[in-house]
Short mmCIF file of C-alpha atoms and ligand atoms in Angstrom, two decimals:
data_model
loop_
_atom_site.label_atom_id
_atom_site.label_comp_id
_atom_site.label_asym_id
_atom_site.label_seq_id
_atom_site.Cartn_x
_atom_site.Cartn_y
_atom_site.Cartn_z
CA UNK A 28 107.38 56.95 121.83
CA UNK A 29 105.20 58.93 119.49
CA UNK A 30 107.04 60.54 116.67
CA UNK A 31 107.34 64.30 117.05
CA UNK A 32 105.82 65.93 113.99
CA UNK A 33 107.48 68.99 112.59
CA UNK A 34 106.68 71.21 109.66
CA UNK A 35 108.56 74.04 108.03
CA UNK A 36 106.95 77.46 107.73
CA UNK A 37 108.05 80.57 105.91
CA UNK A 38 108.13 83.27 108.60
CA UNK A 39 107.36 85.89 106.00
CA UNK A 40 104.30 84.58 104.19
CA UNK A 41 103.26 81.52 106.17
CA UNK A 42 103.68 78.95 103.37
CA UNK A 43 104.13 75.42 104.68
CA UNK A 44 106.87 73.02 103.48
CA UNK A 45 107.61 69.39 104.19
CA UNK A 46 111.36 69.96 104.30
CA UNK A 47 113.74 72.83 104.70
CA UNK A 48 114.84 74.92 101.77
CA UNK A 49 116.77 78.14 101.44
CA UNK A 50 114.29 80.24 99.52
CA UNK A 51 110.53 80.40 99.86
CA UNK A 52 108.82 79.50 96.58
CA UNK A 53 105.85 81.73 97.34
CA UNK A 54 107.38 85.01 98.45
CA UNK A 55 110.95 84.47 97.21
CA UNK A 56 112.48 85.51 100.53
CA UNK A 57 115.72 83.83 101.59
CA UNK A 58 116.32 82.16 104.94
CA UNK A 59 112.82 82.64 106.23
CA UNK A 60 111.89 78.96 106.50
CA UNK A 61 111.93 77.68 110.04
CA UNK A 62 111.09 74.30 111.52
CA UNK A 63 108.19 74.26 113.96
CA UNK A 64 106.66 71.54 116.08
CA UNK A 65 103.04 70.77 115.36
CA UNK A 66 100.60 68.43 116.93
CA UNK A 67 97.29 67.74 115.36
CA UNK A 68 94.66 69.46 117.51
CA UNK A 69 92.30 66.92 119.07
CA UNK A 70 89.74 69.65 119.56
CA UNK A 71 90.30 73.28 119.00
CA UNK A 72 86.95 74.59 120.16
CA UNK A 73 87.13 77.52 122.44
CA UNK A 74 84.45 75.77 124.48
CA UNK A 75 83.78 72.12 125.15
CA UNK A 76 81.53 70.82 122.35
CA UNK A 77 78.63 70.05 124.72
CA UNK A 78 77.71 73.66 125.33
CA UNK A 79 78.39 74.94 121.85
CA UNK A 80 75.25 75.39 119.82
CA UNK A 81 75.91 74.16 116.33
CA UNK A 82 74.39 76.42 113.73
CA UNK A 83 73.81 75.23 110.21
CA UNK A 84 73.97 77.87 107.52
CA UNK A 85 71.38 77.82 104.75
CA UNK A 86 71.34 79.80 101.51
CA UNK A 87 68.98 82.77 101.57
CA UNK A 88 67.73 85.05 98.81
CA UNK A 89 69.66 88.28 99.02
CA UNK A 90 66.53 90.32 99.66
CA UNK A 91 65.50 88.00 102.48
CA UNK A 92 68.64 88.75 104.43
CA UNK A 93 68.11 91.04 107.36
CA UNK A 94 70.17 94.09 106.61
CA UNK A 95 68.99 96.26 109.47
CA UNK A 96 71.96 98.08 110.83
CA UNK A 97 73.98 96.04 113.28
CA UNK A 98 74.21 97.91 116.52
CA UNK A 99 77.81 98.93 117.01
CA UNK A 100 79.44 99.33 120.37
CA UNK A 101 80.22 102.97 120.94
CA UNK A 102 83.76 103.22 122.33
CA UNK A 103 83.23 106.80 123.57
CA UNK A 104 86.40 107.68 121.70
CA UNK A 105 85.43 109.79 118.70
CA UNK A 106 88.67 109.15 116.78
CA UNK A 107 88.58 105.38 117.29
CA UNK A 108 84.89 105.26 116.31
CA UNK A 109 85.55 107.25 113.18
CA UNK A 110 88.35 104.96 111.99
CA UNK A 111 86.23 101.88 112.63
CA UNK A 112 83.30 103.40 110.78
CA UNK A 113 81.09 104.18 113.77
CA UNK A 114 82.09 101.81 116.57
CA UNK A 115 83.01 98.19 117.15
CA UNK A 116 80.87 95.63 115.31
CA UNK A 117 79.73 92.78 117.58
CA UNK A 118 81.47 89.52 116.77
CA UNK A 119 84.25 91.22 114.81
CA UNK A 120 87.99 90.75 115.11
CA UNK A 121 90.11 93.89 114.97
CA UNK A 122 93.87 93.87 114.74
CA UNK A 123 95.83 96.91 115.89
CA UNK A 124 99.41 97.01 114.64
CA UNK A 125 102.19 99.45 115.34
CA UNK A 126 105.82 99.87 116.28
CA UNK A 127 106.92 99.13 119.84
CA UNK A 128 106.37 102.06 122.16
CA UNK A 129 104.03 103.89 119.83
CA UNK A 130 101.16 103.57 122.33
CA UNK A 131 99.07 100.55 121.30
CA UNK A 132 98.66 99.28 124.86
CA UNK A 133 97.98 102.81 126.09
CA UNK A 134 95.27 103.37 123.47
CA UNK A 135 93.41 100.15 124.12
CA UNK A 136 93.73 100.38 127.89
CA UNK A 137 92.41 103.92 127.72
CA UNK A 138 89.45 102.79 125.63
CA UNK A 139 88.81 99.86 128.01
CA UNK A 140 88.72 102.27 130.92
CA UNK A 141 86.14 104.42 129.18
CA UNK A 142 83.90 101.69 127.74
CA UNK A 143 80.48 101.43 129.33
CA UNK A 144 80.56 97.63 128.76
CA UNK A 145 82.13 94.78 130.68
CA UNK A 146 85.62 94.66 129.21
CA UNK A 147 88.30 92.02 129.65
CA UNK A 148 91.82 93.26 128.96
CA UNK A 149 94.16 90.29 128.62
CA UNK A 150 97.83 91.11 128.78
CA UNK A 151 100.67 88.74 128.13
CA UNK A 152 103.24 91.49 128.31
CA UNK A 153 102.73 93.35 131.55
CA UNK A 154 101.73 92.39 135.07
CA UNK A 155 98.40 93.41 136.60
CA UNK A 156 100.23 95.85 138.83
CA UNK A 157 102.01 97.51 135.92
CA UNK A 158 98.71 97.88 134.10
CA UNK A 159 97.06 99.35 137.19
CA UNK A 160 99.86 101.90 137.46
CA UNK A 161 99.42 102.83 133.82
CA UNK A 162 95.64 102.99 134.23
CA UNK A 163 96.00 105.36 137.16
CA UNK A 164 97.91 107.76 134.95
CA UNK A 165 95.25 107.69 132.30
CA UNK A 166 91.70 107.83 133.51
CA UNK A 167 89.47 107.46 136.47
CA UNK A 168 89.30 103.73 137.09
CA UNK A 169 86.21 102.11 135.66
CA UNK A 170 84.28 99.34 137.41
CA UNK A 171 83.59 97.50 134.15
CA UNK A 172 87.21 96.87 133.27
CA UNK A 173 88.81 93.54 134.19
CA UNK A 174 92.53 92.82 133.77
CA UNK A 175 93.87 89.32 133.23
CA UNK A 176 97.51 88.39 132.77
CA UNK A 177 97.57 85.12 130.92
CA UNK A 178 99.05 83.77 127.72
CA UNK A 179 97.44 80.36 127.31
CA UNK A 180 94.30 80.59 125.19
CA UNK A 181 92.58 77.68 126.96
CA UNK A 182 92.96 79.48 130.31
CA UNK A 183 91.77 82.73 128.78
CA UNK A 184 88.63 81.05 127.46
CA UNK A 185 88.00 79.53 130.90
CA UNK A 186 88.07 83.01 132.41
CA UNK A 187 85.90 84.37 129.62
CA UNK A 188 83.29 81.69 130.27
CA UNK A 189 83.19 82.66 133.92
CA UNK A 190 83.20 86.42 133.39
CA UNK A 191 81.15 86.71 130.17
CA UNK A 192 82.64 90.04 129.02
CA UNK A 193 81.03 92.19 126.32
CA UNK A 194 84.38 92.85 124.68
CA UNK A 195 87.80 91.19 124.88
CA UNK A 196 91.14 92.91 124.27
CA UNK A 197 94.30 90.86 123.76
CA UNK A 198 97.73 92.44 124.25
CA UNK A 199 99.35 90.90 122.15
CA UNK A 200 98.59 88.07 119.74
CA UNK A 201 102.31 87.19 119.54
CA UNK A 202 102.45 86.35 123.25
CA UNK A 203 99.54 83.89 123.15
CA UNK A 204 99.98 80.17 122.90
CA UNK A 205 97.61 77.29 122.53
CA UNK A 206 98.02 73.81 123.98
CA UNK A 207 97.17 72.20 120.67
CA UNK A 208 100.31 73.42 118.97
CA UNK A 209 103.72 72.72 120.37
CA UNK A 210 105.85 75.41 118.80
CA UNK A 211 106.76 78.50 120.77
CA UNK A 212 104.63 81.66 121.13
CA UNK A 213 104.97 84.10 118.30
CA UNK A 214 105.63 81.39 115.69
CA UNK A 215 103.50 81.19 112.59
CA UNK A 216 101.58 78.08 113.63
CA UNK A 217 100.86 79.46 117.13
CA UNK A 218 99.63 82.79 115.79
CA UNK A 219 97.41 81.02 113.29
CA UNK A 220 95.96 78.62 115.83
CA UNK A 221 95.32 81.28 118.51
CA UNK A 222 93.67 83.59 115.99
CA UNK A 223 91.47 80.76 114.69
CA UNK A 224 90.34 79.98 118.23
CA UNK A 225 89.60 83.65 118.90
CA UNK A 226 87.65 84.03 115.65
CA UNK A 227 85.57 81.01 116.55
CA UNK A 228 84.89 82.47 119.96
CA UNK A 229 84.02 85.89 118.54
CA UNK A 230 81.65 84.59 115.88
CA UNK A 231 79.89 82.10 118.14
CA UNK A 232 79.27 84.47 121.02
CA UNK A 233 79.01 87.70 119.01
CA UNK A 234 81.66 89.22 121.29
CA UNK A 235 84.09 91.60 119.61
CA UNK A 236 87.79 90.91 120.08
CA UNK A 237 90.54 93.47 119.61
CA UNK A 238 94.08 92.13 119.12
CA UNK A 239 97.35 94.00 119.40
CA UNK A 240 99.94 92.86 116.87
CA UNK A 241 103.64 93.63 116.78
CA UNK A 242 105.14 94.77 113.54
CA UNK A 243 108.43 93.77 112.01
CA UNK A 244 111.14 96.25 111.16
CA UNK A 245 109.83 96.71 107.63
CA UNK A 246 106.44 97.73 108.97
CA UNK A 247 104.40 94.57 108.41
CA UNK A 248 102.46 92.90 111.16
CA UNK A 249 104.66 90.12 112.51
CA UNK A 250 103.34 86.75 111.56
CA UNK A 251 101.82 85.49 108.39
CA UNK A 252 99.95 87.72 106.00
CA UNK A 253 97.18 85.22 106.65
CA UNK A 254 96.59 86.92 109.98
CA UNK A 255 95.52 90.06 108.16
CA UNK A 256 93.20 88.01 105.95
CA UNK A 257 91.63 86.30 108.94
CA UNK A 258 90.57 89.38 110.89
CA UNK A 259 87.81 91.79 109.88
CA UNK A 260 89.64 95.02 110.46
CA UNK A 261 93.33 95.93 110.44
CA UNK A 262 94.25 99.20 112.11
CA UNK A 263 97.66 100.75 112.02
CA UNK A 264 98.88 103.08 114.76
CA UNK A 265 101.72 105.20 113.54
CA UNK A 266 103.61 108.39 114.03
CA UNK A 267 107.12 109.39 114.80
CA UNK A 268 108.02 108.24 118.29
CA UNK A 269 109.82 111.53 118.88
CA UNK A 270 106.76 113.54 118.01
CA UNK A 271 103.73 113.73 120.17
CA UNK A 272 101.19 112.98 117.45
CA UNK A 273 99.88 109.55 116.63
CA UNK A 274 97.79 108.61 113.63
CA UNK A 275 95.36 105.74 113.60
CA UNK A 276 94.29 104.46 110.20
CA UNK A 277 92.43 101.47 108.84
CA UNK A 278 94.33 99.30 106.34
CA UNK A 279 91.43 96.94 105.93
CA UNK A 280 87.87 97.35 107.14
CA UNK A 281 85.06 94.94 106.33
CA UNK A 282 82.54 97.25 107.96
CA UNK A 283 83.52 100.71 106.82
CA UNK A 284 85.82 102.83 104.75
CA UNK A 285 89.60 102.68 105.00
CA UNK A 286 89.93 106.39 104.34
CA UNK A 287 89.24 107.63 107.81
CA UNK A 288 91.93 108.83 110.10
CA UNK A 289 92.16 109.34 113.84
CA UNK A 290 94.66 111.70 115.42
CA UNK A 291 95.91 111.56 119.00
CA UNK A 292 98.39 113.49 121.01
CA UNK A 293 100.55 111.56 123.51
CA UNK A 294 100.50 113.34 126.84
CA UNK A 295 101.65 112.53 130.33
CA UNK A 296 98.16 111.32 131.07
CA UNK A 297 97.63 109.12 128.04
CA UNK A 298 96.43 109.86 124.53
CA UNK A 299 94.30 112.92 123.91
CA UNK A 300 91.89 112.92 120.97
CA UNK A 301 92.73 115.71 118.57
CA UNK A 302 89.50 116.90 117.02
CA UNK A 303 90.92 119.86 115.14
CA UNK A 304 94.21 118.59 113.74
CA UNK A 305 94.98 121.60 111.55
CA UNK A 306 95.68 123.77 114.55
CA UNK A 307 98.43 121.56 115.86
CA UNK A 308 100.07 120.79 112.54
CA UNK A 309 100.69 124.41 111.70
CA UNK A 310 103.47 125.95 113.73
CA UNK A 311 102.67 129.21 115.38
CA UNK A 312 105.15 131.96 114.79
CA UNK A 313 105.22 135.71 115.32
CA UNK A 314 107.13 136.70 112.23
CA UNK A 315 106.77 135.44 108.71
CA UNK A 316 109.59 133.17 107.62
CA UNK A 317 110.62 132.18 104.15
CA UNK A 318 110.33 128.56 103.06
CA UNK A 319 106.99 127.88 104.75
CA UNK A 320 103.79 127.10 102.89
CA UNK A 321 100.47 125.67 104.05
CA UNK A 322 98.80 122.90 102.08
CA UNK A 323 95.11 122.03 102.28
CA UNK A 324 95.17 118.24 102.12
CA UNK A 325 92.64 115.55 102.77
CA UNK A 326 93.27 112.56 104.94
CA UNK A 327 90.39 110.26 104.27
CA UNK A 328 87.26 112.34 104.37
CA UNK A 329 88.80 114.86 106.68
CA UNK A 330 90.40 118.07 105.47
CA UNK A 331 93.73 118.77 107.10
CA UNK A 332 95.91 121.86 106.86
CA UNK A 333 99.57 120.98 107.05
CA UNK A 334 102.73 122.99 106.93
CA UNK A 335 105.46 122.33 104.39
CA UNK A 336 108.91 123.68 105.13
CA UNK A 337 111.71 123.87 102.62
CA UNK A 338 115.30 124.94 102.90
CA UNK A 339 117.22 125.72 99.74
CA UNK A 340 120.87 126.54 100.09
CA UNK A 341 123.98 126.57 97.95
CA UNK A 342 125.51 123.12 97.72
CA UNK A 343 128.82 122.83 99.52
CA UNK A 344 129.80 119.53 97.97
CA UNK A 345 129.81 118.54 94.35
CA UNK A 346 126.60 116.59 94.45
CA UNK A 347 123.70 118.60 95.83
CA UNK A 348 121.70 116.96 98.60
CA UNK A 349 118.02 116.16 98.36
CA UNK A 350 116.22 115.19 101.47
CA UNK A 351 112.51 114.87 102.20
CA UNK A 352 110.83 114.00 105.48
CA UNK A 353 107.18 113.04 105.29
CA UNK A 354 107.11 113.41 101.52
CA UNK A 355 108.09 111.12 98.66
CA UNK A 356 111.70 111.88 97.65
CA UNK A 357 111.11 110.86 94.02
CA UNK A 358 108.23 113.25 93.76
CA UNK A 359 110.41 115.99 95.23
CA UNK A 360 113.00 115.36 92.49
CA UNK A 361 110.28 115.53 89.87
CA UNK A 362 108.99 118.85 91.21
CA UNK A 363 112.55 120.21 91.27
CA UNK A 364 113.01 119.24 87.63
CA UNK A 365 109.76 121.00 86.75
CA UNK A 366 110.99 124.07 88.62
CA UNK A 367 114.30 123.98 86.77
CA UNK A 368 112.58 123.92 83.43
CA UNK A 369 109.78 126.38 84.20
CA UNK A 370 111.17 128.73 86.81
CA UNK A 371 114.86 128.86 86.06
CA UNK A 372 115.61 127.18 89.34
CA UNK A 373 119.30 126.13 89.20
CA UNK A 374 118.93 122.60 90.39
CA UNK A 375 122.54 121.51 90.07
CA UNK A 376 123.90 124.06 92.49
CA UNK A 377 121.42 123.81 95.36
CA UNK A 378 120.79 121.58 98.33
CA UNK A 379 117.08 121.09 98.96
CA UNK A 380 115.60 119.91 102.24
CA UNK A 381 111.90 119.39 102.67
CA UNK A 382 109.97 118.68 105.82
CA UNK A 383 106.31 118.16 106.65
CA UNK A 384 105.87 119.41 110.19
CA UNK A 385 104.24 117.34 112.91
CA UNK A 386 106.06 114.15 111.92
CA UNK A 387 103.35 112.94 109.58
CA UNK A 388 103.66 111.49 106.10
CA UNK A 389 101.47 112.77 103.30
CA UNK A 390 100.85 111.17 99.93
CA UNK A 391 98.06 113.43 98.71
CA UNK A 392 99.15 114.89 95.34
CA UNK A 393 97.35 118.12 96.24
CA UNK A 394 100.31 119.03 98.42
CA UNK A 395 102.53 119.59 95.31
CA UNK A 396 101.72 123.24 94.94
CA UNK A 397 102.61 123.99 98.56
CA UNK A 398 105.90 122.10 98.14
CA UNK A 399 106.75 124.16 95.07
CA UNK A 400 105.74 127.37 96.83
CA UNK A 401 107.88 126.55 99.88
CA UNK A 402 110.91 125.78 97.71
CA UNK A 403 110.50 128.98 95.71
CA UNK A 404 109.97 130.99 98.86
CA UNK A 405 113.14 129.65 100.45
CA UNK A 406 115.11 130.08 97.26
CA UNK A 407 114.10 133.70 96.96
CA UNK A 408 114.18 134.24 100.72
CA UNK A 409 110.76 135.76 100.42
CA UNK A 410 108.11 134.82 102.99
CA UNK A 411 104.67 133.71 101.88
CA UNK A 412 101.95 135.50 103.87
CA UNK A 413 100.85 133.28 106.74
CA UNK A 414 97.21 133.41 105.75
CA UNK A 415 97.77 131.93 102.28
CA UNK A 416 97.34 128.25 101.49
CA UNK A 417 97.65 125.93 98.48
CA UNK A 418 95.81 122.92 97.10
CA UNK A 419 96.74 121.61 93.65
CA UNK A 420 98.77 118.96 91.89
CA UNK A 421 101.69 119.97 89.65
CA UNK A 422 102.10 118.18 86.32
CA UNK A 423 105.32 117.44 84.46
CA UNK A 424 105.00 120.35 82.10
CA UNK A 425 104.35 122.75 84.94
CA UNK A 426 100.58 122.77 84.59
CA UNK A 427 98.51 123.13 87.75
CA UNK A 428 96.21 120.16 87.82
CA UNK A 429 92.79 119.91 89.46
CA UNK A 430 92.34 117.80 92.58
CA UNK A 431 89.47 115.95 94.14
CA UNK A 432 87.09 117.51 96.65
CA UNK A 433 88.50 120.98 96.33
CA UNK A 434 85.42 122.60 97.82
CA UNK A 435 85.81 120.75 101.09
CA UNK A 436 89.39 121.99 101.34
CA UNK A 437 88.38 125.57 100.55
CA UNK A 438 85.74 125.50 103.26
CA UNK A 439 88.22 124.15 105.79
CA UNK A 440 90.73 126.88 104.89
CA UNK A 441 88.01 129.47 105.25
CA UNK A 442 86.95 128.07 108.61
CA UNK A 443 90.50 128.31 109.89
CA UNK A 444 90.80 131.93 108.89
CA UNK A 445 92.96 131.78 105.75
CA UNK A 446 92.51 134.74 103.44
CA UNK A 447 93.59 133.23 100.12
CA UNK A 448 93.75 129.75 98.64
CA UNK A 449 95.53 128.84 95.40
CA UNK A 450 93.83 126.15 93.35
CA UNK A 451 93.85 124.95 89.78
CA UNK A 452 91.88 126.88 87.18
CA UNK A 453 90.52 123.56 85.93
CA UNK A 454 88.80 122.69 89.18
CA UNK A 455 85.08 123.20 88.97
CA UNK A 456 84.08 125.24 91.97
CA UNK A 457 80.44 125.96 92.55
CA UNK A 458 80.80 127.55 95.95
CA UNK A 459 78.84 130.69 96.47
CA UNK A 460 79.46 133.41 99.00
CA UNK A 461 82.92 132.58 100.30
CA UNK A 462 84.86 135.09 102.31
CA UNK A 463 88.12 133.45 101.30
CA UNK A 464 89.76 134.67 98.13
CA UNK A 465 90.05 131.78 95.64
CA UNK A 466 92.96 132.32 93.26
CA UNK A 467 92.80 130.20 90.13
CA UNK A 468 96.11 129.45 88.44
CA UNK A 469 96.85 127.27 85.44
CA UNK A 470 100.64 127.00 85.26
CA UNK A 471 103.61 127.19 87.54
CA UNK A 472 104.71 130.52 86.08
CA UNK A 473 101.58 132.09 87.60
CA UNK A 474 102.79 131.07 91.03
CA UNK A 475 106.38 132.18 90.37
CA UNK A 476 105.11 135.57 89.32
CA UNK A 477 103.25 135.86 92.54
CA UNK A 478 106.01 134.73 94.90
CA UNK A 479 108.99 136.48 93.35
P1 TYD B 574 102.80 101.68 125.01
O1 TYD B 574 101.34 101.80 125.01
O2 TYD B 574 103.43 100.82 126.05
O3 TYD B 574 103.34 101.21 123.60
P2 TYD B 574 103.14 99.84 122.82
O4 TYD B 574 102.12 99.04 123.54
O5 TYD B 574 102.70 100.28 121.45
O6 TYD B 574 104.47 99.20 122.78
O7 TYD B 574 103.34 103.16 125.05
C1 TYD B 574 104.50 103.46 125.65
C2 TYD B 574 104.93 104.88 125.49
O8 TYD B 574 103.94 105.84 125.75
C3 TYD B 574 106.02 105.08 126.47
O9 TYD B 574 107.17 105.44 125.77
C4 TYD B 574 105.54 106.12 127.40
C5 TYD B 574 104.42 106.79 126.67
N1 TYD B 574 103.33 107.20 127.57
C6 TYD B 574 103.10 108.54 127.79
O10 TYD B 574 103.80 109.40 127.27
N2 TYD B 574 102.05 108.91 128.59
C7 TYD B 574 101.24 108.01 129.19
O11 TYD B 574 100.29 108.39 129.91
C8 TYD B 574 101.50 106.62 128.95
C9 TYD B 574 100.64 105.59 129.60
C10 TYD B 574 102.54 106.26 128.15
MG1 MG B 575 102.42 97.25 124.61
#
């Protein structure tokens, strides 16, 4: 009987070992090394070698290389196109990661139903009937969309050969398994093998493939980091499951910028593209409330107005509480210390809660000024006029620091009907003829003076 060959893999980073050990030498994680069965692949071509054209690559002078723009496939979804950098590149592999239930399957099914190309949606998670039911909720059914429920890559390729789709969607990479590897689906060696086969298929036929990937509880895509290196684009679908908004961002993009952002709203009938996000992120209220301030931030290239809410109250217990949702808690502590020093804010006796509405997380430093304004406003119980907004970073000595692309933010604020924007005095602004009042401030005391 042939000897069964096994190898040990770290489930965290994918490093291979000949024998078991407690700690991975590469990533230093404990208890992540697991034994997996492997069998040397006899052939791992997605097609039988007879009908595969072998191409030999030759070196070319850089100015001889044809750089004419590769035609991208338009997905008819403006947000998805934007994040990808203008559409799906033929022959590319895209990985879409996200928490369970966030809407990955919904997003890709919805796009498949809209695509004007022959699309094959392969699902290893749901039955054809379940997918049909979901599709009926979303969109008018499209004639170009084919659904296949299969998990074995060899069978998938057989169907692909027969159908010749223009684009293939796999839901999800963790459910696939290849005959050439004996370990179970979702294991490191299976994920690696299936992805290699798909890459080969994509590059040889110039067909784009979109993969759905599960993420682990610490937010990484399950499987080896290698998976992220192998694919061309890694997209992350995120948002708070209890909120209706979903954000799509690129973590890696070989064909475009990683700064772009797509926003969707989860509705009963699928995901709606949100083309003017500022409107939904700012809560509508009839009366002015204290503790609210609007920040003009940038997400990627797109200006975004978000609402910061703060609640400052007298601490009931000895140690005051600090809590921030959607904002870095360390940065909040730093801003509170600046306020204590510069604005006489009695830090030791107050609880401070901070919340970015809409369930999104912001790491743009330009939001600092709005955070400070919201805290001051709540502390003094004095509302900030609803048509005021803020865009500046706050330094450790209370100075108001300039930020990047301030003009774009000012124009967005103006477009949305704000009357005044607070920015740093040190920002160079060459805008002419603005109807919005631009208030230049240089230190935190200027803001305190205004709010109190
Ligand atoms: P799903 O796409 O199955 O998530 P994932 O593939 O990332 O695990 O999304 C499931 C959630 O979306 C589920 O909780 C129900 C919700 N949903 C809607 O609110 N409206 C819809 O039209 C659809 C299809 C799903
Ligand atoms: Mg799913």
